[in-house]
């Protein structure tokens, strides 16, 4: 069982930056792929970025070049550095974990943290 707790959300002006953190409890964090998703009311949850257990990363086209996902296995944590934020980045951001490769359905989810970008 893995428990995930996000932090770092808030209100920021367009063009600004935020760094989200996700702390994981449980064992074998290094064997999990980690990802960030986001969701706005009335829309489906959207993939943002993922970092595999081998440290490979991939991003949604909408955030490439602006967001960076990273992980620190010693701290059981994954991060999302968000730069050049736009109003359309406003959403609840959740981190997720799954065993093995970063593709497919994620097993564990955090409660989410709100990011609001004002224009």
mmCIF file of C-alpha atoms in Angstrom:
data_model
loop_
_atom_site.group_PDB
_atom_site.id
_atom_site.type_symbol
_atom_site.label_atom_id
_atom_site.label_comp_id
_atom_site.label_asym_id
_atom_site.label_seq_id
_atom_site.Cartn_x
_atom_site.Cartn_y
_atom_site.Cartn_z
ATOM 1 C CA UNK A 1 0.000 0.000 0.000
ATOM 2 C CA UNK A 2 1.253 3.492 -0.900
ATOM 3 C CA UNK A 3 -0.094 6.733 0.484
ATOM 4 C CA UNK A 4 0.558 9.950 -1.401
ATOM 5 C CA UNK A 5 0.326 13.496 -0.069
ATOM 6 C CA UNK A 6 0.698 16.519 -2.346
ATOM 7 C CA UNK A 7 1.701 20.016 -1.350
ATOM 8 C CA UNK A 8 2.815 23.251 -2.953
ATOM 9 C CA UNK A 9 -0.297 24.371 -4.766
ATOM 10 C CA UNK A 10 -1.581 27.902 -4.589
ATOM 11 C CA UNK A 11 -2.385 31.071 -6.473
ATOM 12 C CA UNK A 12 0.143 32.472 -8.923
ATOM 13 C CA UNK A 13 0.079 35.044 -11.690
ATOM 14 C CA UNK A 14 0.410 34.028 -15.306
ATOM 15 C CA UNK A 15 4.074 33.672 -16.216
ATOM 16 C CA UNK A 16 4.999 32.665 -12.689
ATOM 17 C CA UNK A 17 6.242 29.402 -11.231
ATOM 18 C CA UNK A 18 5.200 26.834 -8.668
ATOM 19 C CA UNK A 19 6.764 23.638 -7.415
ATOM 20 C CA UNK A 20 4.519 20.794 -6.366
ATOM 21 C CA UNK A 21 5.719 18.044 -4.080
ATOM 22 C CA UNK A 22 4.347 14.581 -3.461
ATOM 23 C CA UNK A 23 5.505 12.564 -0.475
ATOM 24 C CA UNK A 24 4.982 8.819 -0.557
ATOM 25 C CA UNK A 25 4.738 6.435 2.359
ATOM 26 C CA UNK A 26 5.305 2.728 2.134
ATOM 27 C CA UNK A 27 8.148 0.581 0.962
ATOM 28 C CA UNK A 28 9.843 0.138 -2.385
ATOM 29 C CA UNK A 29 9.203 3.669 -3.640
ATOM 30 C CA UNK A 30 12.053 3.274 -6.104
ATOM 31 C CA UNK A 31 10.189 0.468 -7.871
ATOM 32 C CA UNK A 32 7.170 2.638 -8.640
ATOM 33 C CA UNK A 33 6.574 4.849 -11.611
ATOM 34 C CA UNK A 34 5.252 8.223 -10.522
ATOM 35 C CA UNK A 35 3.085 10.678 -12.395
ATOM 36 C CA UNK A 36 1.196 13.923 -12.139
ATOM 37 C CA UNK A 37 -2.328 14.378 -13.447
ATOM 38 C CA UNK A 38 -4.656 17.349 -13.358
ATOM 39 C CA UNK A 39 -8.377 17.909 -13.529
ATOM 40 C CA UNK A 40 -10.724 20.847 -13.859
ATOM 41 C CA UNK A 41 -14.471 20.758 -13.156
ATOM 42 C CA UNK A 42 -16.446 19.188 -15.960
ATOM 43 C CA UNK A 43 -13.386 17.770 -17.685
ATOM 44 C CA UNK A 44 -11.698 14.408 -17.625
ATOM 45 C CA UNK A 45 -8.515 13.937 -15.701
ATOM 46 C CA UNK A 46 -5.512 14.787 -17.856
ATOM 47 C CA UNK A 47 -2.027 13.308 -17.822
ATOM 48 C CA UNK A 48 0.688 15.881 -17.168
ATOM 49 C CA UNK A 49 4.011 14.113 -16.643
ATOM 50 C CA UNK A 50 5.537 10.827 -15.525
ATOM 51 C CA UNK A 51 8.867 9.601 -14.194
ATOM 52 C CA UNK A 52 9.619 5.913 -14.384
ATOM 53 C CA UNK A 53 11.497 3.908 -11.806
ATOM 54 C CA UNK A 54 14.451 4.150 -14.201
ATOM 55 C CA UNK A 55 14.201 7.958 -14.196
ATOM 56 C CA UNK A 56 12.939 8.292 -17.757
ATOM 57 C CA UNK A 57 10.365 11.055 -18.133
ATOM 58 C CA UNK A 58 7.562 11.987 -20.474
ATOM 59 C CA UNK A 59 5.209 14.930 -20.694
ATOM 60 C CA UNK A 60 1.936 16.015 -22.146
ATOM 61 C CA UNK A 61 2.471 18.212 -25.178
ATOM 62 C CA UNK A 62 0.714 21.084 -23.436
ATOM 63 C CA UNK A 63 3.414 21.307 -20.740
ATOM 64 C CA UNK A 64 6.582 20.316 -22.599
ATOM 65 C CA UNK A 65 9.330 22.843 -22.120
ATOM 66 C CA UNK A 66 7.537 24.466 -19.168
ATOM 67 C CA UNK A 67 7.120 21.673 -16.590
ATOM 68 C CA UNK A 68 9.757 19.341 -15.192
ATOM 69 C CA UNK A 69 9.092 16.189 -13.201
ATOM 70 C CA UNK A 70 11.755 14.825 -10.909
ATOM 71 C CA UNK A 71 12.002 12.253 -8.161
ATOM 72 C CA UNK A 72 14.156 11.741 -5.109
ATOM 73 C CA UNK A 73 14.063 8.104 -4.068
ATOM 74 C CA UNK A 74 15.999 8.821 -0.889
ATOM 75 C CA UNK A 75 13.151 11.092 0.198
ATOM 76 C CA UNK A 76 10.309 9.006 -1.268
ATOM 77 C CA UNK A 77 9.214 12.093 -3.146
ATOM 78 C CA UNK A 78 8.324 13.300 -6.609
ATOM 79 C CA UNK A 79 8.184 16.917 -7.714
ATOM 80 C CA UNK A 80 6.667 18.980 -10.484
ATOM 81 C CA UNK A 81 8.386 22.246 -11.290
ATOM 82 C CA UNK A 82 5.964 24.415 -13.235
ATOM 83 C CA UNK A 83 7.302 27.487 -15.044
ATOM 84 C CA UNK A 84 5.713 29.990 -17.399
ATOM 85 C CA UNK A 85 2.316 29.139 -15.999
ATOM 86 C CA UNK A 86 -0.778 29.937 -18.025
ATOM 87 C CA UNK A 87 -4.393 30.384 -16.981
ATOM 88 C CA UNK A 88 -5.210 27.081 -18.669
ATOM 89 C CA UNK A 89 -2.904 25.314 -16.212
ATOM 90 C CA UNK A 90 -5.438 26.033 -13.469
ATOM 91 C CA UNK A 91 -6.555 22.671 -12.071
ATOM 92 C CA UNK A 92 -6.368 20.263 -9.177
ATOM 93 C CA UNK A 93 -3.064 18.443 -9.522
ATOM 94 C CA UNK A 94 -2.739 14.901 -8.196
ATOM 95 C CA UNK A 95 0.215 12.606 -8.018
ATOM 96 C CA UNK A 96 -0.127 8.914 -8.710
ATOM 97 C CA UNK A 97 1.957 5.763 -8.393
ATOM 98 C CA UNK A 98 2.067 2.366 -10.031
ATOM 99 C CA UNK A 99 4.362 -0.610 -10.014
ATOM 100 C CA UNK A 100 6.507 -1.077 -13.083
ATOM 101 C CA UNK A 101 6.425 0.998 -16.239
ATOM 102 C CA UNK A 102 4.701 4.405 -16.312
ATOM 103 C CA UNK A 103 2.146 3.329 -18.922
ATOM 104 C CA UNK A 104 -1.235 1.941 -17.995
ATOM 105 C CA UNK A 105 -3.521 2.447 -15.060
ATOM 106 C CA UNK A 106 -2.153 4.039 -11.907
ATOM 107 C CA UNK A 107 -2.901 2.244 -8.649
ATOM 108 C CA UNK A 108 -2.461 4.869 -5.962
ATOM 109 C CA UNK A 109 -3.568 8.491 -5.871
ATOM 110 C CA UNK A 110 -3.112 11.506 -3.659
ATOM 111 C CA UNK A 111 -5.930 13.827 -2.663
ATOM 112 C CA UNK A 112 -4.787 16.620 -4.945
ATOM 113 C CA UNK A 113 -3.636 20.199 -4.565
ATOM 114 C CA UNK A 114 -5.238 23.228 -6.201
ATOM 115 C CA UNK A 115 -3.229 25.352 -8.613
ATOM 116 C CA UNK A 116 -4.820 28.600 -9.726
ATOM 117 C CA UNK A 117 -3.164 30.805 -12.335
ATOM 118 C CA UNK A 118 -4.543 34.308 -12.606
ATOM 119 C CA UNK A 119 -4.285 36.175 -15.886
#
